[in-house]
Amino acid sequence: MPAAEQLDMELMTPLMEEAGGEEEEEDVDIDEDPEHLPQGITFTQTLLHLLKGNIGTGLLGLPLAVKNAGIVLGPVSLVLMGVVCVHCMHILVSCSHQLSERLKRSPLGYSDTVAVAMEMSSSQCLRKGAHFGRHLVNFFLVLTQLGFCSVYFVFLAENIKQVMEGAHLNSSVETVLIHSNISQGETPSVSAAAGLDLRLYMVFLLPFIIVLTFIRDLRNMAALSAIANLCMAVSIILIFTYILNDVSDPRRLPYISSWRKFSFFFGTAIFAFEGIGVVLPLENQMREPKRFPQALNIGMGFIIILYVSLATLGYLHFRDDIKGSITLNLPHDSWSNQLVKVLYSFGVFVSYAVQFFVPAEILVPPVCERIRKSWRRAADLSLRALLVCLTCMTAVLIPRLDLVISLVGAVSSSALALVFPPLVELVAYPSQPPPPLLLLKDLSIAVLGFIGFLTGTYVTLEEIIYPDDQGPSP
């Protein structure tokens, strides 16, 4: 199998190897025979990687998603969507196993699974389109990952802007209290320096992120990634601590929203379930692959509970004032709230490089192969910088976090998470035609994903072109 075809299977390998290093060293002391050394990652490490692959900026946008769906319909739909996404992950793993065993090949990645399923189809049209199927999956992988990176730009700019303005406002208040030069009830204004346009923060971030993406080996990111995960975990705990202090009566909130707002919910929710791209790499690297379905159920079960809890409690606390990220609702008057924004922003900053690794490894090598060896390194770095600038430009053009998340979720995440897996199961089913119930189930999921793609993309683009006055201002 060519190296390019194995790409989506091996994306997480360097970080997994680093995470499993210490445990495997302990096993070496017990049994020094290389033939008996355990290979791959453990059950616990698999769970941790599942959590890392699904907890990101999408989690913080779920309270707004519940607002767009309704306090009753939102949590219920979030659970149902989570169950369907997990089922699609199981479908992908099962199809990959069946096809690799049928062909006596090494474990398959996402794009390989789609291509091989089409190659083995009884339909001549599908067999001819197998190469296109592989490129289509890689296209959506690139689109999704670059979309995540654009979301990270907006998220970082929004949170850093709030931290800077909050620090300036707090220092102004302290100065006023010391000198007592302002009458009671008068609020100090934020200076022009502290009130910089959001897009300028994105431009300021650009050179730092470009330098970060010049790290081409994920093994060098392992330590930073571990620190980033710890920072994000602490931030989530602090967020729960804050929102649990005041929970409003759910009966005062709308139970169900309009279809237009629900389309925004779909895009944000499917964006949050962003881990389908790491499912096959994790299963293929696991020490006991037969236990992966159990790990997937436990890990994603915890993810769904976390999603529904934060989304519901966040909406109940901030109600109609909820923003594209719950961190943006935290007031500036507490050091813990500012710490949440700083820690989570650091985690997202490091995650940018990890997410960027996917499109860079798909797009950069084919271009560099056509260039003289003496120019390849310069071309590699230039292309990486160009891709980062592309994600920054997208963020500058759409500087609203809620809209970027909804658009990325509707356009690309829906295809990878809901449309491709059930269609692959139908194509790869050993006996054709597949049973009626299986056909009905898979087509229903695929149609659901396609409808979500159409409606979510339409309403998001409409909001971008003709912004609602109620939307958050950049």
C-alpha positions in Angstrom: 0.0 0.0 0.0 1.5 3.4 -1.0 2.4 5.7 1.8 -0.1 8.3 0.7 -2.9 5.8 1.0 -2.0 5.0 4.6 -1.9 8.7 5.6 -5.2 8.9 7.4 -4.5 5.7 9.3 -1.1 6.9 10.6 -1.9 10.5 11.6 -2.1 9.8 15.3 0.8 7.3 15.4 3.6 9.6 16.7 1.5 11.0 19.6 0.3 7.5 20.5 3.9 6.1 20.5 5.0 8.9 22.8 2.0 8.4 25.1 2.7 4.6 25.3 6.5 4.9 25.7 6.8 4.7 29.5 4.4 1.8 29.8 6.2 -0.2 27.1 9.6 0.5 28.8 8.2 -1.1 32.0 7.3 -4.2 30.0 10.8 -4.4 28.6 12.2 -5.0 32.1 9.8 -7.9 32.6 10.4 -9.6 29.3 13.4 -8.6 27.2 12.5 -10.9 24.3 11.4 -8.6 21.4 9.0 -11.2 20.0 7.0 -11.1 23.2 6.9 -7.3 23.7 3.4 -5.9 23.5 2.8 -3.7 20.5 0.4 -0.7 20.2 -1.5 1.4 22.7 -3.4 0.1 25.7 -7.1 0.3 26.4 -6.7 3.3 28.7 -4.6 5.1 26.2 -7.2 4.5 23.6 -9.8 6.1 25.8 -7.6 9.1 26.4 -7.0 9.6 22.7 -10.7 9.3 22.0 -11.3 12.1 24.5 -8.6 14.3 23.0 -10.0 13.7 19.5 -13.5 15.0 20.5 -12.9 17.7 23.1 -12.1 21.0 21.4 -13.7 24.3 20.5 -16.9 22.5 19.4 -17.7 21.6 23.0 -17.7 25.3 24.1 -20.1 26.2 21.3 -22.8 23.6 22.3 -24.7 25.9 24.8 -25.5 28.2 21.8 -26.5 25.1 19.8 -29.0 24.2 22.5 -30.4 27.7 22.4 -30.9 27.3 18.6 -32.8 24.1 19.1 -34.7 24.7 22.4 -34.1 23.6 26.0 -36.0 20.3 25.4 -35.3 19.6 21.7 -31.6 20.6 22.0 -30.4 18.0 24.6 -32.6 15.3 23.1 -31.3 15.9 19.6 -27.7 16.1 20.9 -28.0 12.6 22.5 -29.6 11.2 19.3 -26.9 12.7 17.1 -24.2 11.4 19.4 -25.7 7.9 19.2 -25.9 8.0 15.4 -22.3 9.3 15.1 -21.0 6.5 17.4 -23.0 4.0 15.3 -21.3 5.4 12.1 -17.9 5.0 13.8 -18.7 1.4 14.5 -19.8 1.0 10.8 -16.5 2.4 9.6 -14.5 0.1 11.9 -16.5 -2.9 10.9 -16.2 -2.2 7.2 -12.5 -1.6 7.5 -12.0 -5.0 9.2 -14.2 -6.9 6.7 -12.4 -5.5 3.7 -8.9 -5.9 5.0 -9.7 -9.6 6.0 -11.3 -10.3 2.6 -8.2 -9.0 0.8 -5.7 -10.2 3.3 -4.3 -6.7 3.6 -3.0 -4.6 6.4 -5.5 -2.4 8.3 -7.2 0.2 6.2 -7.6 3.9 6.8 -10.7 6.0 6.1 -10.0 6.8 2.4 -8.7 3.3 1.8 -11.9 1.8 3.2 -14.0 3.9 0.8 -11.8 3.1 -2.2 -11.5 -0.6 -1.5 -15.3 -0.9 -0.9 -15.9 0.7 -4.3 -13.2 -1.5 -6.0 -14.9 -4.7 -4.7 -18.4 -3.5 -5.7 -20.5 -5.5 -8.2 -21.2 -2.2 -10.0 -18.8 -1.3 -12.8 -19.5 2.4 -12.3 -18.5 2.2 -8.6 -15.3 0.3 -9.5 -14.3 2.9 -12.0 -14.9 5.6 -9.4 -12.8 4.1 -6.6 -9.9 6.4 -7.2 -12.3 9.4 -7.1 -13.8 8.0 -3.9 -10.3 8.1 -2.2 -9.7 11.6 -3.4 -13.1 12.7 -2.3 -12.6 11.5 1.3 -9.1 13.2 1.4 -10.7 16.4 0.1 -13.2 16.4 2.9 -10.5 15.5 5.4 -8.5 18.5 4.3 -11.6 20.8 4.2 -12.6 19.7 7.7 -9.1 20.1 9.2 -8.5 23.5 7.6 -12.0 24.5 8.8 -11.0 23.5 12.3 -7.9 25.7 12.0 -10.0 28.7 10.8 -12.3 28.2 13.9 -9.2 28.2 16.1 -8.1 31.5 14.7 -11.5 33.1 15.5 -11.6 31.4 18.9 -8.1 32.6 19.9 -8.7 36.1 18.7 -12.0 36.4 20.5 -10.6 35.1 23.8 -7.3 37.0 23.7 -9.2 40.2 22.9 -11.4 39.6 26.0 -8.5 38.9 28.2 -6.6 42.0 27.1 -9.7 44.3 27.4 -10.6 42.7 30.8 -7.1 43.2 32.1 -7.1 46.9 31.0 -10.6 47.4 32.5 -9.6 45.9 35.8 -6.5 48.0 36.0 -8.5 51.1 35.2 -11.0 50.3 38.0 -8.1 49.8 40.4 -6.7 53.2 39.5 -10.0 54.8 40.0 -10.4 53.2 43.4 -7.0 54.4 44.5 -7.2 58.0 43.4 -11.0 58.3 43.9 -11.2 60.8 41.0 -14.4 59.4 39.5 -17.8 59.9 41.0 -19.8 56.9 42.1 -21.5 55.0 39.3 -19.2 56.3 36.5 -17.5 53.5 34.5 -14.0 54.0 33.1 -13.8 53.6 29.3 -11.6 51.1 27.5 -8.8 52.8 25.6 -8.4 52.5 21.9 -5.4 50.2 22.4 -7.5 47.8 24.4 -10.4 48.0 21.9 -8.6 46.8 18.8 -10.6 45.2 16.0 -10.9 41.4 16.3 -9.3 41.0 12.9 -6.1 42.7 14.1 -5.7 40.1 16.8 -5.9 37.4 14.1 -3.2 39.1 12.1 -1.0 39.4 15.3 -1.5 35.7 15.9 -0.5 34.7 12.3 3.3 34.7 12.6 3.3 32.7 15.8 1.0 30.0 14.3 3.1 29.9 11.1 6.2 29.2 13.2 4.3 26.5 15.2 3.2 24.7 12.0 6.9 24.5 10.9 7.2 21.6 13.3 6.8 18.7 10.9 7.2 15.8 13.3 4.3 15.2 15.7 6.7 13.5 18.1 8.1 16.9 18.9 4.6 18.0 19.8 3.9 15.2 22.3 5.0 17.2 25.5 3.2 20.4 24.4 0.1 18.3 23.5 0.0 16.7 27.0 0.3 20.2 28.6 -2.4 21.5 26.3 -4.8 18.7 27.3 -4.2 19.4 31.0 -4.9 23.1 30.5 -8.1 22.3 28.6 -9.2 19.9 31.3 -8.7 22.4 34.1 -10.6 25.0 32.1 -13.6 22.7 31.7 -13.7 22.1 35.4 -13.6 25.8 36.2 -16.4 26.4 33.7 -18.6 23.8 35.3 -17.8 25.3 38.7 -18.9 28.8 37.5 -22.2 27.8 35.7 -23.4 25.5 38.5 -23.6 28.5 40.9 -26.7 29.9 39.2 -29.0 27.7 37.1 -32.3 29.3 35.9 -35.7 27.7 35.6 -35.9 25.8 32.3 -39.6 26.4 32.1 -38.9 30.1 31.2 -36.9 29.1 28.1 -38.4 28.0 24.7 -38.8 24.3 24.4 -38.5 24.0 20.6 -37.1 26.5 18.1 -37.8 27.1 14.4 -36.3 24.9 11.6 -34.0 27.7 10.6 -32.4 28.0 14.0 -32.3 24.2 14.3 -30.1 24.1 11.1 -27.6 26.2 13.1 -27.8 23.6 15.8 -27.1 20.8 13.4 -23.9 22.4 12.1 -22.6 23.2 15.6 -23.5 19.8 17.0 -21.9 17.7 14.2 -18.8 19.9 14.3 -18.5 19.0 18.0 -18.4 15.3 17.1 -15.2 15.8 15.3 -13.4 12.5 16.3 -14.4 10.2 13.4 -11.1 11.0 11.7 -9.1 9.4 14.5 -11.3 6.3 15.0 -9.5 4.0 12.5 -6.0 5.2 13.4 -6.7 4.4 17.0 -8.2 1.0 16.3 -5.4 0.1 14.0 -2.8 1.1 16.6 -4.5 -0.6 19.6 -2.8 -3.5 21.3 -6.1 -5.4 21.6 -8.2 -4.3 18.6 -11.0 -6.6 19.6 -11.6 -4.4 22.6 -11.9 -1.2 20.6 -15.7 -1.3 20.3 -15.9 -1.4 24.1 -13.4 1.5 24.3 -15.4 3.4 21.7 -18.7 3.0 23.6 -17.2 4.0 26.9 -15.2 7.0 25.6 -18.0 8.3 23.4 -20.6 7.7 26.1 -18.6 9.9 28.4 -18.3 12.5 25.6 -22.0 12.6 25.0 -22.7 13.1 28.8 -20.1 15.9 28.9 -21.6 17.5 25.8 -25.2 17.4 27.0 -24.3 18.6 30.5 -22.2 21.6 29.5 -24.6 22.5 26.7 -27.7 22.4 28.9 -26.2 24.0 32.0 -24.4 26.7 30.0 -27.7 27.7 28.3 -29.6 27.6 31.6 -27.0 29.9 33.2 -26.5 32.5 30.5 -29.9 32.0 28.8 -30.4 34.3 25.7 -27.0 36.0 26.2 -25.0 32.8 25.4 -22.3 33.4 22.8 -20.4 31.3 20.2 -18.1 30.0 22.9 -19.2 29.9 26.6 -15.8 31.3 27.5 -16.8 34.6 25.9 -19.7 34.9 28.5 -17.4 34.6 31.5 -17.1 38.1 33.1 -13.7 39.8 33.5 -14.0 40.4 37.3 -12.5 37.1 38.4 -9.0 35.8 37.9 -10.4 32.3 37.5 -12.5 33.3 34.6 -9.5 35.0 32.9 -7.5 31.9 33.6 -10.1 29.7 31.8 -9.7 31.8 28.7 -5.9 31.8 28.8 -5.6 28.0 29.5 -8.1 27.0 26.9 -6.6 29.3 24.4 -3.1 27.8 25.0 -4.7 24.3 24.4 -6.3 25.5 21.2 -3.1 27.1 20.0 -1.2 23.8 20.4 -4.1 21.9 18.8 -3.8 24.0 15.7 -0.5 22.3 14.8 -1.9 18.8 15.4 -5.0 19.5 13.3 -2.9 21.2 10.6 -0.8 18.1 10.3 -3.5 16.3 8.3 -3.9 18.7 5.4 -0.2 19.5 5.3 0.7 15.8 4.9 -1.9 15.4 2.1 -1.2 18.6 0.1 2.5 19.5 0.7 4.4 16.2 -0.3 2.9 15.9 -3.8 3.9 19.5 -4.6 7.4 19.2 -3.2 8.1 16.0 -5.2 7.8 18.1 -8.4 10.5 20.5 -7.2 14.3 20.2 -7.2 15.7 18.8 -4.0 17.6 21.9 -3.1 14.3 23.9 -3.1 12.1 21.3 -1.4 12.6 22.5 2.2 11.9 26.1 1.3 8.8 25.0 -0.8 7.6 22.9 2.2 7.8 25.8 4.6 6.3 28.2 2.1 3.3 26.0 1.4 2.7 25.5 5.1 2.8 29.3 5.6 0.4 29.7 2.7 -2.1 27.2 4.1 -2.0 29.0 7.5 -2.6 32.3 5.8 -5.6 30.7 4.0 -7.2 29.7 7.3 -6.4 33.2 8.7 -8.0 34.8 5.7 -11.2 32.7 6.1 -11.4 33.7 9.8 -10.9 37.4 8.8 -13.7 37.2 6.3 -16.1 35.4 8.7 -15.1 36.8 12.2 -18.1 35.2 14.0 -17.2 32.1 15.9 -20.8 30.6 15.8 -21.0 31.0 12.0 -17.6 29.5 11.3 -18.3 26.5 13.5 -21.8 25.9 11.9 -20.4 26.3 8.4 -17.5 23.8 8.9 -19.8 21.4 10.6 -22.6 21.5 7.9 -20.3 21.4 4.9 -17.6 18.9 5.8 -18.1 17.2 9.1 -21.6 16.0 8.1 -20.1 14.2 5.1 -17.4 12.4 7.1 -19.5 11.6 10.1 -22.9 10.8 8.7 -22.9 10.4 4.9 -19.9 8.3 3.9 -20.0 5.5 6.6 -23.5 4.2 5.9 -23.0 4.4 2.1 -19.7 2.4 2.5 -21.6 -0.3 4.5 -24.1 -0.7 1.7 -21.4 -0.9 -0.9 -19.2 -3.3 1.1 -22.0 -5.6 2.2 -20.9 -9.2 1.2 -24.3 -10.3 -0.3 -26.0 -7.9 -2.7 -28.5 -6.5 -2.5 -28.3 -5.8 1.3 -31.2 -6.6 3.6 -34.2 -4.2 3.4 -33.8 -3.1 7.1 -30.1 -2.4 6.6 -30.8 -0.5 3.4 -33.5 1.6 5.1 -31.3 2.3 8.1 -28.2 3.4 6.2 -30.1 5.4 3.6 -32.0 7.2 6.4 -28.7 8.2 8.1 -27.1 9.3 4.8 -30.2 11.3 3.9 -30.2 12.9 7.3 -26.6 14.0 6.9 -27.3 15.3 3.4 -30.3 17.3 4.5 -28.3 18.7 7.4 -25.6 19.6 4.9 -28.0 21.5 2.6 -30.0 23.3 5.3 -27.1 24.0 7.5 -25.0 25.4 4.7 -27.8 27.5 3.3 -28.8 29.2 6.6 -25.2 29.8 7.6 -24.2 31.3 4.2 -27.4 33.4 4.3 -26.5 34.7 7.8 -22.9 35.5 6.6 -24.1 37.4 3.5 -27.1 39.0 5.2 -26.2 39.2 8.9 -28.9 39.3 11.5 -28.7 42.3 13.8 -29.1 40.0 16.8 -25.8 38.2 15.9 -22.7 38.9 17.9 -20.6 41.7 16.5 -17.0 41.1 15.5 
